[in-house]
PDB file of C-alpha atoms in Angstrom:
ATOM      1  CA  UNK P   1     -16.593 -15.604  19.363  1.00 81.00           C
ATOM      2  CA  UNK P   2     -16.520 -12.339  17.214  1.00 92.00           C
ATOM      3  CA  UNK P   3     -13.368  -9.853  17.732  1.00 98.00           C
ATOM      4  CA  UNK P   4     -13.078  -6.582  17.762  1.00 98.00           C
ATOM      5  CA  UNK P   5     -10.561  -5.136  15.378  1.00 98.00           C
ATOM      6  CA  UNK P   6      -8.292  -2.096  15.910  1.00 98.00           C
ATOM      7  CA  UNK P   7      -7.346  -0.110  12.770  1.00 98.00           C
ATOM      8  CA  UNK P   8      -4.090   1.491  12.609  1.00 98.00           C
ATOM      9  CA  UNK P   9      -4.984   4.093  10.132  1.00 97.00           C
ATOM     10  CA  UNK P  10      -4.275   7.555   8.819  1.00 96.00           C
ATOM     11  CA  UNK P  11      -1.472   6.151   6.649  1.00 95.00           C
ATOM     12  CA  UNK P  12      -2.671   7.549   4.771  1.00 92.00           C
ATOM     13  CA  UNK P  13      -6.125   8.790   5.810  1.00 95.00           C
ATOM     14  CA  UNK P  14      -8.246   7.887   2.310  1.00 94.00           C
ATOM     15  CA  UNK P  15      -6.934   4.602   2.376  1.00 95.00           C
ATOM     16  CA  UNK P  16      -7.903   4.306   5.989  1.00 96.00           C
ATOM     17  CA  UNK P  17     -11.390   5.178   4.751  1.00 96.00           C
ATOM     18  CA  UNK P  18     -11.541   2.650   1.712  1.00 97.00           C
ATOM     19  CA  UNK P  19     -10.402  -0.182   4.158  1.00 98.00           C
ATOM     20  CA  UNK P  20     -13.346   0.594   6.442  1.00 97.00           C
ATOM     21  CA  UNK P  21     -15.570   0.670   2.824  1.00 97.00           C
ATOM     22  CA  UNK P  22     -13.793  -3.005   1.888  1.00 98.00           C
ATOM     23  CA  UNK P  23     -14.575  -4.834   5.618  1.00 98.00           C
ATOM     24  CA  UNK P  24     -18.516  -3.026   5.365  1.00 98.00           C
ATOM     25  CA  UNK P  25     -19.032  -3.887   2.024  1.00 97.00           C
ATOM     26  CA  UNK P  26     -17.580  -7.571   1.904  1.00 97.00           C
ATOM     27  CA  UNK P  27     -18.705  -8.829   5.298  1.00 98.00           C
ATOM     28  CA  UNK P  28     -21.475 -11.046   4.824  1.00 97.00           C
ATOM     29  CA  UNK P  29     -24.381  -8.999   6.998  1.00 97.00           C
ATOM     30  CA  UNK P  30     -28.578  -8.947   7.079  1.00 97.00           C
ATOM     31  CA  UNK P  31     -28.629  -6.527   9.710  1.00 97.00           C
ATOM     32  CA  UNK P  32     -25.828  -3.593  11.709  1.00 97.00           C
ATOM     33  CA  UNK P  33     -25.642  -6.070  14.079  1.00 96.00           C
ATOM     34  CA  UNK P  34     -23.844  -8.636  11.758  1.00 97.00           C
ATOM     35  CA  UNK P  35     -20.909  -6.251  10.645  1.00 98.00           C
ATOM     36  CA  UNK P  36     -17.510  -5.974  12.583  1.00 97.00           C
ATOM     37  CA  UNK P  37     -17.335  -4.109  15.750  1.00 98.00           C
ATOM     38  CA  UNK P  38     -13.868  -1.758  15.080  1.00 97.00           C
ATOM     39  CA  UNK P  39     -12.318   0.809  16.434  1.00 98.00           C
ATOM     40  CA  UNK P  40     -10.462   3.239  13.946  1.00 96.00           C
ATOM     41  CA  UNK P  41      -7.205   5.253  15.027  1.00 97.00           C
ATOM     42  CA  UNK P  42      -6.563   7.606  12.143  1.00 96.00           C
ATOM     43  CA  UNK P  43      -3.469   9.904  13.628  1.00 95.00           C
ATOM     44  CA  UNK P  44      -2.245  11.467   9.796  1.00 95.00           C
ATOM     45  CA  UNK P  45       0.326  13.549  11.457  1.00 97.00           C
ATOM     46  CA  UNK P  46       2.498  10.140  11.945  1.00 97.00           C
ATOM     47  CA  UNK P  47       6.097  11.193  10.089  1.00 97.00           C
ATOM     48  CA  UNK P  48       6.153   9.698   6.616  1.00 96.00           C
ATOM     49  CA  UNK P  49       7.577   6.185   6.783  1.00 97.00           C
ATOM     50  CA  UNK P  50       9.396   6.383   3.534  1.00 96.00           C
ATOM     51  CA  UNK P  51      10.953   9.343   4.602  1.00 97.00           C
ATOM     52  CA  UNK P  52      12.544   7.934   7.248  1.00 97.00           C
ATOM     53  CA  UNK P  53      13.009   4.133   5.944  1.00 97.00           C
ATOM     54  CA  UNK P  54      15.413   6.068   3.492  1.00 97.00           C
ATOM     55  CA  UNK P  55      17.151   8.212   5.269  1.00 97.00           C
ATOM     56  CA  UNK P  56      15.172  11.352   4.447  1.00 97.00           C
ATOM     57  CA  UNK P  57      13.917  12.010   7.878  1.00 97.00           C
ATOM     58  CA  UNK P  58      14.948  11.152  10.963  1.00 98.00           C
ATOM     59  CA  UNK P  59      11.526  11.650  12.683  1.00 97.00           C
ATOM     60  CA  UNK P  60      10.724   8.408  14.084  1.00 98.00           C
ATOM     61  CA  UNK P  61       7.398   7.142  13.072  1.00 98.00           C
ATOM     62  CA  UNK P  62       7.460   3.961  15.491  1.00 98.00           C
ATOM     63  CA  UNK P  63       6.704   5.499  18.462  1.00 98.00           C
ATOM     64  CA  UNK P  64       3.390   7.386  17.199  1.00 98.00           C
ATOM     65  CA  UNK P  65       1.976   4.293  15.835  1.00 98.00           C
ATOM     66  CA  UNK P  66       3.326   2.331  18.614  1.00 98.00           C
ATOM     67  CA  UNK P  67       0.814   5.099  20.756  1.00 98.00           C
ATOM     68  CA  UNK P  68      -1.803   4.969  18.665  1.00 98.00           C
ATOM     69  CA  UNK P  69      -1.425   0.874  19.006  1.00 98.00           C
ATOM     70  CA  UNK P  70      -1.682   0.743  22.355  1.00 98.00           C
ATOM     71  CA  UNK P  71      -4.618   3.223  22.701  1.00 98.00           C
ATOM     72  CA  UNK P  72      -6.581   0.671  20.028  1.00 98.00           C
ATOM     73  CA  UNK P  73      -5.886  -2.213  22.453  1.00 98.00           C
ATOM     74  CA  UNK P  74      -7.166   0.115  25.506  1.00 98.00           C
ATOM     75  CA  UNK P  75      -9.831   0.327  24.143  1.00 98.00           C
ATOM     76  CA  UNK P  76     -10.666  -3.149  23.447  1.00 98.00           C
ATOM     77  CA  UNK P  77      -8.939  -3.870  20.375  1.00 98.00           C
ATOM     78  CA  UNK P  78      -8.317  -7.820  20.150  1.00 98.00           C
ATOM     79  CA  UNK P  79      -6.656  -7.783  17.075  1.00 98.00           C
ATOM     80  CA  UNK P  80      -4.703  -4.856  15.051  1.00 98.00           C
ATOM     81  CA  UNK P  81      -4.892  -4.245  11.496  1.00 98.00           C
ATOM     82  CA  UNK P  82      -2.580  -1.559   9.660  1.00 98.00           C
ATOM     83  CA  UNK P  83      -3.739  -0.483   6.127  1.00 98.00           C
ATOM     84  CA  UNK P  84      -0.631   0.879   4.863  1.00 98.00           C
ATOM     85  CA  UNK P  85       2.331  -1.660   3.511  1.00 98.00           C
ATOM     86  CA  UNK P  86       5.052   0.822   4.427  1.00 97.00           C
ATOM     87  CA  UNK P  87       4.130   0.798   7.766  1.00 98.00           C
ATOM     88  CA  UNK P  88       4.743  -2.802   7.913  1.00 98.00           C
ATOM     89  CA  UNK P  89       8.484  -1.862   8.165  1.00 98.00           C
ATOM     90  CA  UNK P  90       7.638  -1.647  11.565  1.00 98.00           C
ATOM     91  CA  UNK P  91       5.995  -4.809  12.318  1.00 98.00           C
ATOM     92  CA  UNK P  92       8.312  -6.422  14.163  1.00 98.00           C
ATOM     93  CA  UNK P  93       8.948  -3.544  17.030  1.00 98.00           C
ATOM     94  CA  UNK P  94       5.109  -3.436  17.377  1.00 98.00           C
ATOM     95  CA  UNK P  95       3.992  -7.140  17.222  1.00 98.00           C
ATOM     96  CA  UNK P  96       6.690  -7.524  20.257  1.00 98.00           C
ATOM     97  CA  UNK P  97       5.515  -4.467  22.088  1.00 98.00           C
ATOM     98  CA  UNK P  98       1.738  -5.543  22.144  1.00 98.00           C
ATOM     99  CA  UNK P  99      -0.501  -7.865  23.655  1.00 98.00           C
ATOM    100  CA  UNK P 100      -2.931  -9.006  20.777  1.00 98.00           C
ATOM    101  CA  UNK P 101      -2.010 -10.147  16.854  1.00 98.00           C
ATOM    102  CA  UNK P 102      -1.915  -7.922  14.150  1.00 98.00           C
ATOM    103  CA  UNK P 103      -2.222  -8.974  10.576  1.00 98.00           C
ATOM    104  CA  UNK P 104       0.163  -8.562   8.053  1.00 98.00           C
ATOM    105  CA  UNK P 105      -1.037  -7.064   4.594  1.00 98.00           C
ATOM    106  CA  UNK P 106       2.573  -7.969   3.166  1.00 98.00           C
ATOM    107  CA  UNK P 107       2.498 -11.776   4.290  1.00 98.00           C
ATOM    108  CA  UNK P 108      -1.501 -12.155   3.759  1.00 97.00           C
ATOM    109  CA  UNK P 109      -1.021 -10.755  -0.010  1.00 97.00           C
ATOM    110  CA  UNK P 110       2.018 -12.870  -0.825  1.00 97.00           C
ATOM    111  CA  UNK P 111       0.505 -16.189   0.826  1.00 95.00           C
ATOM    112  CA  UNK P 112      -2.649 -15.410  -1.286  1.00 95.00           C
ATOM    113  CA  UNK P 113      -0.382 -15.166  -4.529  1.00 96.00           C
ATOM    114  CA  UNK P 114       1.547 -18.333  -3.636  1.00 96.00           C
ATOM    115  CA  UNK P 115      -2.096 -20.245  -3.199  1.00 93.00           C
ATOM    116  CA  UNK P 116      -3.469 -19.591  -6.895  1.00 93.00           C
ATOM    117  CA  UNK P 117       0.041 -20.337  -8.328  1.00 95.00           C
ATOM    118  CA  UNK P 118       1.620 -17.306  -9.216  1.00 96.00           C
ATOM    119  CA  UNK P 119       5.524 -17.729  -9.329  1.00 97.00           C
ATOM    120  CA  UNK P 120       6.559 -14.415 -10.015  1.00 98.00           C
ATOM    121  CA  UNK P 121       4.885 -10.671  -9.061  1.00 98.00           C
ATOM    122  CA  UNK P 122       5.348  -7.282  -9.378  1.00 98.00           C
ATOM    123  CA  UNK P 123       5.403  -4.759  -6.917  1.00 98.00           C
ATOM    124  CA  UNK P 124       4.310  -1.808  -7.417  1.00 98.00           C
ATOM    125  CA  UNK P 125       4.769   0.140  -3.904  1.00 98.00           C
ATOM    126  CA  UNK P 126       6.504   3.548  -2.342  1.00 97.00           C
ATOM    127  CA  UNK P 127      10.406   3.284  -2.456  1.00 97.00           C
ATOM    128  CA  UNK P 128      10.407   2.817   1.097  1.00 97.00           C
ATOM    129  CA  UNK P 129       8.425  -0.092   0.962  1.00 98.00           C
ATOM    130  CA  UNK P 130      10.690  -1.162  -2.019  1.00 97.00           C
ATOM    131  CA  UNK P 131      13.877  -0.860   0.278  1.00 97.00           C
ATOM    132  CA  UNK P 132      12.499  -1.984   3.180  1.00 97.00           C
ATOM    133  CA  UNK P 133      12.062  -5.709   1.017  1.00 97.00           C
ATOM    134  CA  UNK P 134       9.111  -7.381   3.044  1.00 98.00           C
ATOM    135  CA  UNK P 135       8.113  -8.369  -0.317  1.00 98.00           C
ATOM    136  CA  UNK P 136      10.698 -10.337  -1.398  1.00 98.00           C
ATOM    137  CA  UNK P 137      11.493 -11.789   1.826  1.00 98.00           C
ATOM    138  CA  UNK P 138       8.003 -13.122   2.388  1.00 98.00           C
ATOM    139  CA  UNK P 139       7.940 -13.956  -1.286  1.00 98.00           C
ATOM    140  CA  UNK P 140      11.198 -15.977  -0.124  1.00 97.00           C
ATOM    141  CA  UNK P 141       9.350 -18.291   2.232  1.00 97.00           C
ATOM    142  CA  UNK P 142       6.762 -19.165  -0.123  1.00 97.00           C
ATOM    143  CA  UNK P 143       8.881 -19.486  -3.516  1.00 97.00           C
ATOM    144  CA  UNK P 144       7.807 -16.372  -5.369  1.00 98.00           C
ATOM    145  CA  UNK P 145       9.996 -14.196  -6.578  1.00 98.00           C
ATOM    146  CA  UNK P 146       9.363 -10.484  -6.584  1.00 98.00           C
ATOM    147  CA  UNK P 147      10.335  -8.146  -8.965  1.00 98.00           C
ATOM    148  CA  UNK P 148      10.805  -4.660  -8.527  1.00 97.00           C
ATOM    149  CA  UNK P 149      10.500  -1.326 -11.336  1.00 97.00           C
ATOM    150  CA  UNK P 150      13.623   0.272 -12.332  1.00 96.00           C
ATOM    151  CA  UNK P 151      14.915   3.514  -9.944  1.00 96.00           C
ATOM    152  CA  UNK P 152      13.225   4.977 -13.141  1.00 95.00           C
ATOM    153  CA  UNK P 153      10.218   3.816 -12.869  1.00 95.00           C
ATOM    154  CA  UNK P 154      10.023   3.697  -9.094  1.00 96.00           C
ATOM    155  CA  UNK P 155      10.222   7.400  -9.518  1.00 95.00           C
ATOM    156  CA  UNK P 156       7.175   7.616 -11.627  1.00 93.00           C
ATOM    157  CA  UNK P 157       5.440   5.523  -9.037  1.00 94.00           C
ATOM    158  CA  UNK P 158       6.326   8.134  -5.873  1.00 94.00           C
ATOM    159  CA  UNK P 159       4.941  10.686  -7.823  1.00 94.00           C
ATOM    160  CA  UNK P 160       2.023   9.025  -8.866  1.00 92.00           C
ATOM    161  CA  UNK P 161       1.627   8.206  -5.463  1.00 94.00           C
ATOM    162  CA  UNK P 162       2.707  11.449  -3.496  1.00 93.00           C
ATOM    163  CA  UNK P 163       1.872  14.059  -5.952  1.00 93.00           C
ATOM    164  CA  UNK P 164      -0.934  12.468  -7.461  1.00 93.00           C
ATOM    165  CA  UNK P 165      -3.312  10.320  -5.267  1.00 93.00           C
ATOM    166  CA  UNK P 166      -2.235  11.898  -2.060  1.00 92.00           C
ATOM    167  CA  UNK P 167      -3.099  14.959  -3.039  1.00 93.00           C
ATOM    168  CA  UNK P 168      -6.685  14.187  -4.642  1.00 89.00           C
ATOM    169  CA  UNK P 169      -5.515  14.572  -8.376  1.00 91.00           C
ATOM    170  CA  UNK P 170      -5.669  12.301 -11.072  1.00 87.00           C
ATOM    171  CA  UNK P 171      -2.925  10.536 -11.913  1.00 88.00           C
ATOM    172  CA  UNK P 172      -0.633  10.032 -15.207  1.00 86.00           C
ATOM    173  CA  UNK P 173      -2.327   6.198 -16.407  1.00 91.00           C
ATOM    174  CA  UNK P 174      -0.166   5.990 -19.377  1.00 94.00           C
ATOM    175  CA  UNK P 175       2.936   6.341 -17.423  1.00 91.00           C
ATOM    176  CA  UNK P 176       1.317   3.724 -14.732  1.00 94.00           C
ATOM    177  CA  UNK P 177      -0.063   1.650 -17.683  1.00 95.00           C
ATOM    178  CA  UNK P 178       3.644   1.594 -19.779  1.00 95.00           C
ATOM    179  CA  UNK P 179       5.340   0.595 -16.404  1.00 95.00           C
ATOM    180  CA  UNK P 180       2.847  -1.883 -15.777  1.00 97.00           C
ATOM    181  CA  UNK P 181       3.159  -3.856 -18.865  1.00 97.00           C
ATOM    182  CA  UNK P 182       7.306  -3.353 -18.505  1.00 96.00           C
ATOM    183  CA  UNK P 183       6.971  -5.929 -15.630  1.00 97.00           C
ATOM    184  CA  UNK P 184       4.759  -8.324 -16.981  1.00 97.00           C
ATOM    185  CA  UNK P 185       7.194  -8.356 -20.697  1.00 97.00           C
ATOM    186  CA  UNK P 186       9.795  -9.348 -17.199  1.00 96.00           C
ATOM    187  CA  UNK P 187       7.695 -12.363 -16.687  1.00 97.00           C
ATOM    188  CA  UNK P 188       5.358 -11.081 -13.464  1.00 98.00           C
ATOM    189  CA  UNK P 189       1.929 -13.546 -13.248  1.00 96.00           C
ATOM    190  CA  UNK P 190       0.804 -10.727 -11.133  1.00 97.00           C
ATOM    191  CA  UNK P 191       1.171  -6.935 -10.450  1.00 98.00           C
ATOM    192  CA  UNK P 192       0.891  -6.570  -6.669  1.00 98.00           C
ATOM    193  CA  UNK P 193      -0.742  -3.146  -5.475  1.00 98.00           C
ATOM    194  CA  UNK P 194       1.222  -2.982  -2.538  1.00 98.00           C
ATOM    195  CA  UNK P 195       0.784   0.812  -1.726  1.00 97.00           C
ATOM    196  CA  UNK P 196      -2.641   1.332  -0.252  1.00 96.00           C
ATOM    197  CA  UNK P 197      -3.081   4.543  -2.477  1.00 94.00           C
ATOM    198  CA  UNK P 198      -2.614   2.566  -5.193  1.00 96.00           C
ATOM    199  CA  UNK P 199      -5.394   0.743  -4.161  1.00 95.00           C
ATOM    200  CA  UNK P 200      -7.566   3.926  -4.367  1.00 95.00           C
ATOM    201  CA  UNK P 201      -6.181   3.902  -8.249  1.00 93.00           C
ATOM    202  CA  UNK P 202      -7.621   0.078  -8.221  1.00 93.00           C
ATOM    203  CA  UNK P 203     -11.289   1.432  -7.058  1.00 93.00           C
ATOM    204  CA  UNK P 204     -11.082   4.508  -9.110  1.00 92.00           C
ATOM    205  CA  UNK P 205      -9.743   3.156 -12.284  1.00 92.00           C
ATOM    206  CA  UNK P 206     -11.780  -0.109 -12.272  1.00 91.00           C
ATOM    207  CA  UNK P 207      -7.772  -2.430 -12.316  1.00 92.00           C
ATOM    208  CA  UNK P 208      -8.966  -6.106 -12.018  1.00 91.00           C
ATOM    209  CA  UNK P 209      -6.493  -8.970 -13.416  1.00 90.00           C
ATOM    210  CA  UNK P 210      -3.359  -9.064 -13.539  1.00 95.00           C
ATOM    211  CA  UNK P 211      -3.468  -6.072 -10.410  1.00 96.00           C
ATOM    212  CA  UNK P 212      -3.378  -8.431  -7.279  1.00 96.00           C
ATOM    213  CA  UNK P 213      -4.703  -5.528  -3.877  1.00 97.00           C
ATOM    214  CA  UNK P 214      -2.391  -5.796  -1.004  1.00 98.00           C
ATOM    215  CA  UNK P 215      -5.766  -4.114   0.606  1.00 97.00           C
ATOM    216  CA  UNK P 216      -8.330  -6.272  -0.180  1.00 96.00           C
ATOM    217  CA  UNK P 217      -5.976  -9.193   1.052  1.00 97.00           C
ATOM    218  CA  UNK P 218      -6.112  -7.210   4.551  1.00 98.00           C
ATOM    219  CA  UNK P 219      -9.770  -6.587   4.409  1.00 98.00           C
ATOM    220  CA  UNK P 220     -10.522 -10.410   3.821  1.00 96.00           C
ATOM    221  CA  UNK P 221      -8.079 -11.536   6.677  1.00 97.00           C
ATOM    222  CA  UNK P 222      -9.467  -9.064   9.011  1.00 98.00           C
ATOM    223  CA  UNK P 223     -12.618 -10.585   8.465  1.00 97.00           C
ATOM    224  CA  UNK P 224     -12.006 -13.867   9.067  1.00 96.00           C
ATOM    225  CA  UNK P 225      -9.904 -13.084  11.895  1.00 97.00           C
ATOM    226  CA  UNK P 226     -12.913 -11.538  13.453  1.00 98.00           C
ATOM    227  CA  UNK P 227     -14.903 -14.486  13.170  1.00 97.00           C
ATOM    228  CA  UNK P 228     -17.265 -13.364  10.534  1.00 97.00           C
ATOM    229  CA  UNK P 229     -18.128 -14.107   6.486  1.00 96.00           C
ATOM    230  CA  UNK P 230     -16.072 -12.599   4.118  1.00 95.00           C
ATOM    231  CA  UNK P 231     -18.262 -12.377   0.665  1.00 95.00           C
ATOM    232  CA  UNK P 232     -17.922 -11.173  -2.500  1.00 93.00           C
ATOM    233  CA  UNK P 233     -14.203 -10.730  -3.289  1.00 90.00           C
ATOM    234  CA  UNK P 234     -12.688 -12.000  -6.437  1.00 81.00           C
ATOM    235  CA  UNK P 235     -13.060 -15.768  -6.908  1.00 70.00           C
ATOM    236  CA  UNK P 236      -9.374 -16.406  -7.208  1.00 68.00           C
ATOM    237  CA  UNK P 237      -8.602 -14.575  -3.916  1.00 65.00           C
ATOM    238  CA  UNK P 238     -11.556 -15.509  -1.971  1.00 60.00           C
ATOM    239  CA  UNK P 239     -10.154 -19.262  -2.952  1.00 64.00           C
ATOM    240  CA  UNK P 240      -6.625 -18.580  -2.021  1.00 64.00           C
ATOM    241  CA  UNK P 241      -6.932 -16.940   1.652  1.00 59.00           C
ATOM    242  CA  UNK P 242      -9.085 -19.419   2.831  1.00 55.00           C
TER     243      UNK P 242
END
């Protein structure tokens, strides 16, 4: 039987959008009638996680997306997606608070790594999501190890990220092209995308190989989860997340 799916979104709000573009586009439909039935929360006033995962704020984001949670599963939400990997910080405190699953991009992306053999990734992610280390935990469990870019270069990420892409601009590519390769001279099989404005970069700047999407991982788990056909994802992926 076919779930509904809750998104947890506004996290930011473009990369809200581009997840409800990746379930549309790769759900294997004929008619309206075959695509997932969702309901979208997009509440972009929720404080800035990184802000507060390092100390920056001390505005609370849990309980607005804890809200904005339970309002998804009033409204017949059976499962709970979140398309930001900051936000995962959180996990924990909401998967105990709430009566239906959600899906987690940061496990779903690393399981999908471990499954076409990659021993060693990249992240390339906000600092919060750098600090907060569901990366290399997860990555733990399964064997991988997870690298992550110098304070340095995690700087040039944030403001890619926060100055760039969350702002509509284009962002410095040589900068995010020189870090890139620094990582995989450190041994990295694969660069994870685990910022879902990065994965905006992904879509805009046509990034395939090595550039592994923390977001597409969520789309094609979402899909599954809902009972329906996930198509036309990248062979290695669609293989590993089966």
């Amino acid at each position: 039987m076919a779930k509904k799916l809750g998104v947890l979104g506004g996290l930011g709000p473009m990369a809200s959008v581009y997840f409800y573009e990746l379930l549309t586009r790769h759900t294997e439909a004929s008619c309206d009638q075959d695509h997932l039935d969702l309901i979208l929360s997009s509440s972009a006033t929720t404080p800035d996680r990184t802000a507060f995962i390092l100390g920056q704020s001390t505005e609370d984001p849990l309980p607005y997306m804890l809200a904005d949670a339970e309002h998804l599963v009033a409204a017949g939400a059976d499962v709970i997606a979140i398309p930001c990997n900051t936000a995962h910080y959180f996990y924990d405190a909401l998967a105990a608070a709430l009566p239906v699953p959600i899906i987690n991009i940061i496990y779903e992306t690393v399981r999908s790594l471990a499954a076409i053999g990659v021993k060693k990734f990249g992240l390339l992610a906000t600092a919060g999501t750098a600090a907060a280390g569901g990366y290399a935990q997860v990555g733990e469990q399964f064997g991988l190890e997870c690298v992550l870019p110098s304070p340095t270069e995690q700087d040039v990420l944030s403001e890619l990220i926060y100055s760039s892409i969350k702002q509509g601009k284009s962002p410095d590519l040589t900068a995010f092209s020189a870090l890139s390769a620094r990582l995989l001279d450190a041994g990295c099989d694969r660069l994870v995308l685990g910022c879902t404005e990065l994965s905006l970069l992904r879509r805009d700047a046509g990034l395939t190989s090595p550039y592994f999407d923390s977001l597409d991982a969520l789309a094609y788990r979402s899909i599954l989860t809902c009972g329906k056909t996930p198509v036309g994802f990248d062979r290695d992926f669609a293989e590993a997340a089966q």
